[in-house]
Coordinates of C-alpha atoms in Angstrom, one line a residue:
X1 CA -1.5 -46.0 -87.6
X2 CA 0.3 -44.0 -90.0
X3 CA -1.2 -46.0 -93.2
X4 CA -4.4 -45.6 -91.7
X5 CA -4.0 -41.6 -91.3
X6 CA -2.8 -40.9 -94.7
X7 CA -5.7 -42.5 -96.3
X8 CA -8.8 -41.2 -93.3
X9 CA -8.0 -37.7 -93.7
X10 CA -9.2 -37.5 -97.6
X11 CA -12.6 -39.7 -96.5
X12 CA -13.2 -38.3 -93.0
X13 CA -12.9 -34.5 -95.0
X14 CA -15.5 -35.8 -98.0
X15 CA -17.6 -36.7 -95.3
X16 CA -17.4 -34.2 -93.2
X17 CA -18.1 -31.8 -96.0
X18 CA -20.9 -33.7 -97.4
X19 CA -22.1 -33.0 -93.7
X20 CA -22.2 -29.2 -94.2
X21 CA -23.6 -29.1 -96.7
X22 CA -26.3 -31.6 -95.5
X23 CA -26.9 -28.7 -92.5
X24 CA -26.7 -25.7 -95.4
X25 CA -23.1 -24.5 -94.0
X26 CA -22.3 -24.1 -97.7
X27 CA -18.9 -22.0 -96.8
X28 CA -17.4 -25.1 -94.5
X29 CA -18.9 -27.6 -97.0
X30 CA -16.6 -25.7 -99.9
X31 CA -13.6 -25.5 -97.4
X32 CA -13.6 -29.0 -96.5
X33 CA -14.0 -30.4 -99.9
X34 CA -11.1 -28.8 -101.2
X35 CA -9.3 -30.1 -98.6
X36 CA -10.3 -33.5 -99.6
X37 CA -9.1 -32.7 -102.9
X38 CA -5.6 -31.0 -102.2
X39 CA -5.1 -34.1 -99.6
X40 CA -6.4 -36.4 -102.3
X41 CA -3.6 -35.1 -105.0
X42 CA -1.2 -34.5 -102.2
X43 CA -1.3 -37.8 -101.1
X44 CA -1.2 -39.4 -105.1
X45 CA 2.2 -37.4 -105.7
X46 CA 4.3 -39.0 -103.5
X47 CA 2.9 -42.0 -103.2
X48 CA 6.4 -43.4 -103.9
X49 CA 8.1 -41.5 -101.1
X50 CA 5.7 -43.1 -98.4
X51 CA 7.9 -46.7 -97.6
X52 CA 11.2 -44.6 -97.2
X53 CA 9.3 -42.3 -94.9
X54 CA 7.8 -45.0 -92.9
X55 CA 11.2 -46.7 -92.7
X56 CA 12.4 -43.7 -91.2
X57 CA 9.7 -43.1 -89.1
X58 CA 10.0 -46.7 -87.9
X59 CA 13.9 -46.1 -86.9
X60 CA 13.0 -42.6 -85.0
X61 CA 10.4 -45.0 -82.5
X62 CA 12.7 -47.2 -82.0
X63 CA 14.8 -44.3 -80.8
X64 CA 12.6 -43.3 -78.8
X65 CA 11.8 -47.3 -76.7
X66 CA 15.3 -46.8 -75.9
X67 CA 14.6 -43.2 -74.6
X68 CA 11.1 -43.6 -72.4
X69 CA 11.6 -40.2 -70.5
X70 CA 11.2 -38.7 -73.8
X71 CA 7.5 -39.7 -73.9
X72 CA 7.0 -38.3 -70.7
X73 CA 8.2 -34.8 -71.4
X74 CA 5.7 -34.9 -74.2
X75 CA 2.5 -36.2 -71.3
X76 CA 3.7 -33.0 -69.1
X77 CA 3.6 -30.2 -71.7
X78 CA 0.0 -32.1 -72.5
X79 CA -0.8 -31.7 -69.4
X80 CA 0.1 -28.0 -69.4
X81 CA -1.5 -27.7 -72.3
X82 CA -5.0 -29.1 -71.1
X83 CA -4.7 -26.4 -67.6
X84 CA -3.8 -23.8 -70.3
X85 CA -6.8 -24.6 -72.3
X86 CA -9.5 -25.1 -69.3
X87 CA -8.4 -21.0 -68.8
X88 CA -8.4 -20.2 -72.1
X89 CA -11.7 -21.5 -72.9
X90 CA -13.5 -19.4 -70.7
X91 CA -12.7 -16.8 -72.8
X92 CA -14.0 -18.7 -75.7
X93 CA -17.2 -20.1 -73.4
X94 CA -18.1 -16.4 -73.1
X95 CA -17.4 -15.0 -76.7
X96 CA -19.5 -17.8 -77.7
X97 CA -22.2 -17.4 -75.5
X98 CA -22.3 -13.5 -75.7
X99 CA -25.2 -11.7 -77.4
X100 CA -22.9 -9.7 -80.2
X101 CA -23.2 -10.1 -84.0
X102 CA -22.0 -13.4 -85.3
X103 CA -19.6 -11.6 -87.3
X104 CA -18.2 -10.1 -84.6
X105 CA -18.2 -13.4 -82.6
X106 CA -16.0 -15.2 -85.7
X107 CA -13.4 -12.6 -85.8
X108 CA -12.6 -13.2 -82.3
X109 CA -12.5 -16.2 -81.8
X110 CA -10.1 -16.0 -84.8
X111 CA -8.0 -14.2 -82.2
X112 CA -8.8 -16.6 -79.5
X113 CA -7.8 -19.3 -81.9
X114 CA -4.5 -17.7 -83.3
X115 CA -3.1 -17.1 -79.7
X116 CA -3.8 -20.8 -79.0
X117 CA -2.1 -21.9 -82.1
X118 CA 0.8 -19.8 -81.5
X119 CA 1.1 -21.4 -77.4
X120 CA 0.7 -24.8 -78.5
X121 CA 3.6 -24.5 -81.7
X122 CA 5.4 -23.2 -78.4
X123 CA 5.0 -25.9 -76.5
X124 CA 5.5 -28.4 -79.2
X125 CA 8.7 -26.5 -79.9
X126 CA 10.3 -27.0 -76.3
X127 CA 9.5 -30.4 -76.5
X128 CA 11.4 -30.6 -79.8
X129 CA 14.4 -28.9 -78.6
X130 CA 14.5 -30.7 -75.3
X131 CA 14.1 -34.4 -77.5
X132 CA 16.6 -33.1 -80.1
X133 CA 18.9 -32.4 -77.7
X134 CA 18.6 -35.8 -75.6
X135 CA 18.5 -37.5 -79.3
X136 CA 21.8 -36.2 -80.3
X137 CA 24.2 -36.4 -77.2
X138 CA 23.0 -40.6 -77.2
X139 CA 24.1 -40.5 -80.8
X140 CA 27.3 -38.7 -79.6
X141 CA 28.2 -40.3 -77.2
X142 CA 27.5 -44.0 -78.5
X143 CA 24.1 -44.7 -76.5
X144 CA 22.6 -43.9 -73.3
X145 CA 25.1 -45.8 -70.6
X146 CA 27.9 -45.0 -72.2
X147 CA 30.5 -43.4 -69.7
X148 CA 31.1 -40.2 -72.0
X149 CA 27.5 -39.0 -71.4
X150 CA 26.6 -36.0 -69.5
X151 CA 24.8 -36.6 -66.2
X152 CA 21.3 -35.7 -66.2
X153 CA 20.8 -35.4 -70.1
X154 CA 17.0 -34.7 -70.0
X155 CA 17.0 -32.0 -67.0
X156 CA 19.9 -30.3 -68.9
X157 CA 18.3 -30.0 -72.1
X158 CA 15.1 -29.0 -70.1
X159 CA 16.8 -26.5 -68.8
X160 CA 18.3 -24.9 -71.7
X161 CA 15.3 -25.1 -74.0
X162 CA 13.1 -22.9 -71.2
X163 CA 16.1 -20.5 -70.3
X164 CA 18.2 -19.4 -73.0
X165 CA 16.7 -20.9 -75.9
X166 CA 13.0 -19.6 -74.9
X167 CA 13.4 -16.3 -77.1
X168 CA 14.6 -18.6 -80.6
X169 CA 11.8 -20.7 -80.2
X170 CA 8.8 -18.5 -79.7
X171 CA 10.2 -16.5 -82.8
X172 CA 10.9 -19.5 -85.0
X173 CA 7.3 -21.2 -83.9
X174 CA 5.6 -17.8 -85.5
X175 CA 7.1 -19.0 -89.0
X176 CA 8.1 -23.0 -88.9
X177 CA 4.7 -24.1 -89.6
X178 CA 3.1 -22.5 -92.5
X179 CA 6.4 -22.5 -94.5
X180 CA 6.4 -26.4 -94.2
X181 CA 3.1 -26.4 -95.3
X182 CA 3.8 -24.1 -98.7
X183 CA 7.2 -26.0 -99.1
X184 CA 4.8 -29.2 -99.5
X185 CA 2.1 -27.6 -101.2
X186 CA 4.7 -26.7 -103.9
X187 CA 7.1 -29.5 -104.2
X188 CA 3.7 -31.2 -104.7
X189 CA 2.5 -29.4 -107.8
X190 CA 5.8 -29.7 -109.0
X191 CA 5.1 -33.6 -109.4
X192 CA 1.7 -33.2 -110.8
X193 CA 2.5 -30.6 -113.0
X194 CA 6.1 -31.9 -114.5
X195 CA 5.2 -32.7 -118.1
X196 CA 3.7 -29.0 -118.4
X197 CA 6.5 -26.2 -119.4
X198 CA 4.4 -23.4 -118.7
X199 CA 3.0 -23.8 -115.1
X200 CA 6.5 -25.7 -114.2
X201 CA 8.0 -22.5 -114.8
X202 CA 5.1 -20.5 -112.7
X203 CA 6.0 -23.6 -109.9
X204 CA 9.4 -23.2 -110.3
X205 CA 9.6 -19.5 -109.3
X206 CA 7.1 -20.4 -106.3
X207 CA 9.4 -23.1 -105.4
X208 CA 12.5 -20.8 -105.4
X209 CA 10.9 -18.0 -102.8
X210 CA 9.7 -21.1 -100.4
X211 CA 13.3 -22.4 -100.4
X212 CA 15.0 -19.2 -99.6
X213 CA 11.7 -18.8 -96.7
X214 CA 13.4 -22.1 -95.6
X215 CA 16.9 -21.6 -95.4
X216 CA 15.8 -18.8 -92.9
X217 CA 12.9 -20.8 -91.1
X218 CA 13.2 -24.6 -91.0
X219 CA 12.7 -27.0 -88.4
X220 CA 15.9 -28.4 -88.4
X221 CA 16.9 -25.4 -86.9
X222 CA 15.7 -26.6 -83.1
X223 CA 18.0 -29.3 -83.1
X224 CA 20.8 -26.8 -83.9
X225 CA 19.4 -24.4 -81.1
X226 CA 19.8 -27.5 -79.1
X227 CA 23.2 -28.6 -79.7
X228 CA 24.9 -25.0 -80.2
X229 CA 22.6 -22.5 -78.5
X230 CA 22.9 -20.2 -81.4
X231 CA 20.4 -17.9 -82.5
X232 CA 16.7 -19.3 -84.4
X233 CA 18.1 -17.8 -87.7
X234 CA 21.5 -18.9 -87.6
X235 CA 20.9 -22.4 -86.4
X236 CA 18.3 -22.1 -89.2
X237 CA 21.2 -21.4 -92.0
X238 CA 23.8 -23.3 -90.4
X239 CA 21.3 -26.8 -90.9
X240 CA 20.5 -25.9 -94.4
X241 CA 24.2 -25.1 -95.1
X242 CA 24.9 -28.2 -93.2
X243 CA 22.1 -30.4 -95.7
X244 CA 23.7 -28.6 -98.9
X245 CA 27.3 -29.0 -98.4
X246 CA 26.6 -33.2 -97.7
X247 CA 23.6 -33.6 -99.8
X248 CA 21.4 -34.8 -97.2
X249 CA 19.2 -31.7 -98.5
X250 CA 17.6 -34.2 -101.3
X251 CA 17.2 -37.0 -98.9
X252 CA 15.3 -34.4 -96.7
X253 CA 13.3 -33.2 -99.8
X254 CA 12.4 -36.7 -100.4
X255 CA 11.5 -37.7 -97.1
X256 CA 7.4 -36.8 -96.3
X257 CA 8.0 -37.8 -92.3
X258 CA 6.7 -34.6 -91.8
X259 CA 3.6 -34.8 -93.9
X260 CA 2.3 -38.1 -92.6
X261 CA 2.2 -36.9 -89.0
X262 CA 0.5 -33.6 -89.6
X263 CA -2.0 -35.3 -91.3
X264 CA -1.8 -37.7 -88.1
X265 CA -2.7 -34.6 -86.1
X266 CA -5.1 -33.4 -88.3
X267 CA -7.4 -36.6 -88.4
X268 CA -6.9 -36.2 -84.5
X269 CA -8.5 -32.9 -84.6
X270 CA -10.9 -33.5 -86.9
X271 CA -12.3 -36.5 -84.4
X272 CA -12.6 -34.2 -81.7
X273 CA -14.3 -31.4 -83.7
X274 CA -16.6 -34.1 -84.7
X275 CA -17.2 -35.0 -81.0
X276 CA -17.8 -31.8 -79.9
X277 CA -19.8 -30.8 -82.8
X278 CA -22.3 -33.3 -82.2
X279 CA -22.6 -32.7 -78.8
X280 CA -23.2 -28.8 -79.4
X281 CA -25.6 -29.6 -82.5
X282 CA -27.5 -31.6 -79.8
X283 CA -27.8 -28.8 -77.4
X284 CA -28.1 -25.9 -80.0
X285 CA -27.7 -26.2 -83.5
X286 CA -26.9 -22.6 -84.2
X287 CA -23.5 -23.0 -82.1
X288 CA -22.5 -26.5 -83.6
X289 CA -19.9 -25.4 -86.4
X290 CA -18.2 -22.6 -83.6
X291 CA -18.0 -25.3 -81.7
X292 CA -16.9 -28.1 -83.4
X293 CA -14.2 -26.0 -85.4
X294 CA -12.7 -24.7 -82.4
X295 CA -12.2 -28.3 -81.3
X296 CA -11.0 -29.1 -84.3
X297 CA -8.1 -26.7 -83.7
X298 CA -8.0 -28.0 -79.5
X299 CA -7.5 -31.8 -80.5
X300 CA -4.8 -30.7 -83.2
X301 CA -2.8 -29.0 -80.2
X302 CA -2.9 -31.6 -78.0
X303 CA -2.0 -34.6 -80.8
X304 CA 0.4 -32.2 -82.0
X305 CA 2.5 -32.0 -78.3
X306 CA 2.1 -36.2 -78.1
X307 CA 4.0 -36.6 -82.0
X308 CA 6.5 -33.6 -82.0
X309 CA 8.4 -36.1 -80.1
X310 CA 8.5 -38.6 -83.1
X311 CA 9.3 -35.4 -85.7
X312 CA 12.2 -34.7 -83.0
X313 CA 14.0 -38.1 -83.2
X314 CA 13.7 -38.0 -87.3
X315 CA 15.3 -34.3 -87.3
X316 CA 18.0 -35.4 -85.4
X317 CA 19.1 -38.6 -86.8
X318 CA 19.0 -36.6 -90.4
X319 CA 21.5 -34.0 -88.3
X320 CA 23.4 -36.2 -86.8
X321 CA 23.8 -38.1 -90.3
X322 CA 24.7 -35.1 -91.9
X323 CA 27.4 -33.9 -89.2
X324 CA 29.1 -37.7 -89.1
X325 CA 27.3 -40.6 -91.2
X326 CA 29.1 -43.0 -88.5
X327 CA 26.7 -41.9 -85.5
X328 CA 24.1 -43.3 -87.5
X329 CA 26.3 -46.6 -88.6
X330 CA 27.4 -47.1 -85.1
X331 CA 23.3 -46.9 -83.6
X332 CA 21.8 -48.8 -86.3
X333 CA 24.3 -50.1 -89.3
X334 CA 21.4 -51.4 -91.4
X335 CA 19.5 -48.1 -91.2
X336 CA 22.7 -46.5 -92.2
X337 CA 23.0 -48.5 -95.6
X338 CA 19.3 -48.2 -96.7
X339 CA 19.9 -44.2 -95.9
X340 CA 23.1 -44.3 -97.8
X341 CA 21.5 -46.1 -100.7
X342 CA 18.4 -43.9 -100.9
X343 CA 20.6 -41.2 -100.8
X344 CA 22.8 -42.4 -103.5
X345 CA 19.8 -42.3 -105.8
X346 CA 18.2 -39.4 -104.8
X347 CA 21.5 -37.7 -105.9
X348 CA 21.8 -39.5 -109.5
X349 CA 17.8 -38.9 -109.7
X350 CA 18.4 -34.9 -109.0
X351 CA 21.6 -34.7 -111.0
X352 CA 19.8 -36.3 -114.5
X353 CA 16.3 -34.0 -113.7
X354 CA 18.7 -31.3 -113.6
X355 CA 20.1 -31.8 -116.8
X356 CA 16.7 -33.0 -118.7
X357 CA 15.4 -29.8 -117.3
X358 CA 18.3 -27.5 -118.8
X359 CA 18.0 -29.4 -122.3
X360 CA 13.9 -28.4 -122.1
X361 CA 14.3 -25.0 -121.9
X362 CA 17.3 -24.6 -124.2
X363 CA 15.3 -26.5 -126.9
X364 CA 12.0 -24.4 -126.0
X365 CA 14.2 -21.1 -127.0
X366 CA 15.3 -22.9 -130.0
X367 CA 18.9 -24.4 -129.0
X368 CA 20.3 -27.6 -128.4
X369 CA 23.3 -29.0 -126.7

């Protein structure tokens, strides 16, 4: 499934785009072919990173088949999510319905579209605390029977992620997203551009400002919200500080998890905005691409709440590895040794790009070592 969202999303967005501009909606036609494109090159720069990603993508399921009440948080916040969205599309129905300028009409359902965003990265946000923190007390504690473990893990971590961890993650889910998506966007330009002095340095400087963004604003940080009950911010530093001190920051740089299940949720989304468009282009063509993009953005949601569960179970097993290598050796010994080996030359790989990089500039100002 993942193999087979990684390589739709470039042809389903060509298409889709050729679509558009079939119909003479030149603007989405544009948007959607450079989406192709960006997906296209994304995709081609770290080709290389996919079977360590899958691999640990692969270990986080497994996880979770030994943890099935995790799955059906996820199904209950989707169902919250589907009673929030039968209210909060009458306010769409009407906007779109209304007699007011069209103009008018896309700004707010901008609005509309924004607040829904902002509920669902909510929602997928409890869900990854609560998972994080059922994740990491069965690495803890040595599995899920073992006699050391809290009663009632799931309800406790329920608990703390509505209650006192509420306020850290509504303010973290304003941020989370769209740094990841920059932070990717950049590291990959930085592959495609490597060989070119000139825009590596314009990268570069782009690439420093993301990192300090993500020192401050990470996803890593829910898990630490989970296991600490600190605030979002100093969970957020506390990971990152965590990830430099061990290393386990270029392991996490190298990993594209992440990447391969938004795009996951994004080929979900774009099925149901095609679904819906259709069915509105049937009815009344002038109301087809309001339709079908605010699907698009519905059927993102609601993927997004059914995978967060799978981003969950890889945040904390990097975590947990990072706090004490052994949690992961004792769960799963020969996950542990193709982690430690990646690792290994992730760390050599950064250490000699670090050095090439410092001999290129010297010799571009005229020294040498």
């Amino acid at each position: 499934m993942m193999k087979f969202s990684i390589h739709s999303v470039t042809t389903y967005l060509a298409l889709v785009s050729v679509f558009c501009f079939w119909i003479g909606e030149i603007f989405w036609g544009i948007t959607c072919a450079i989406g192709a494109v960006l997906q296209f090159l994304y995709v081609l720069s770290v080709m290389d990173r996919f079977p360590f990603s899958m691999l640990v993508l692969r270990k986080a399921v497994k996880m979770l088949w030994e943890l099935p009440e995790a799955a059906k948080v996820s199904y209950g916040f989707v169902v919250v999510m589907l009673m929030w969205m039968v209210l909060w599309s009458f306010g769409v129905s009407g906007v779109v319905a209304s007699g007011i300028a069209d103009g008018a009409r896309w700004w707010l359902l901008v609005i509309f579209s924004v607040s829904l965003f902002w509920t669902g990265a909510v929602f997928c946000n409890v869900v990854h605390v609560i998972v994080a923190g059922l994740v990491t007390l069965v690495l803890i504690h040595g599995g899920k029977a073992s006699p050391t473990m809290p009663p009632k893990p799931l309800l406790r971590s329920f608990k703390y992620s509505v209650t006192t961890s509420l306020g850290s993650v509504c303010y973290g889910s304003l941020f989370t997203a769209a740094i990841r998506t920059m932070r990717w966007g950049v590291r990959a330009m930085r592959s495609l551009i490597e060989h070119n002095e000139c825009l590596l340095c314009c990268v570069n400087f782009l690439f420093n400002v993301v990192e300090t963004l993500v020192r401050f604003f990470n996803k890593y940080a829910y898990v630490q919200v989970a296991i600490t009950g600190k605030s979002f911010n100093h969970s957020a530093c506390d990971a990152w500080e965590l990830f430099q001190s061990t290393g386990i920051e270029a392991l996490v740089a190298y990993d594209c998890s992440g990447a391969i299940l938004l795009m996951t949720v994004i080929l979900g989304g774009l099925l149901t905005g095609t679904c819906a468009g259709t069915w509105a282009w049937l009815r009344n063509k002038d109301e087809a691409v309001m339709i079908g993009s605010t699907a698009v953005l519905m059927g993102m949601v609601l993927v997004g709440l059914t995978v967060v569960i799978i981003e969950s179970a890889v945040t904390s097993l990097y975590i947990c590895y990072a706090m004490d290598p052994s949690l992961i050796n004792q769960w799963d010994s020969e996950f542990y040794k193709e982690v430690r080996e990646v690792l290994h030359q992730r760390l050599q790989h950064r250490s000699g790009h670090d050095i090439s990089s410092h001999h290129g500039v010297l010799t571009s100002m005229g020294l040498s070592i």
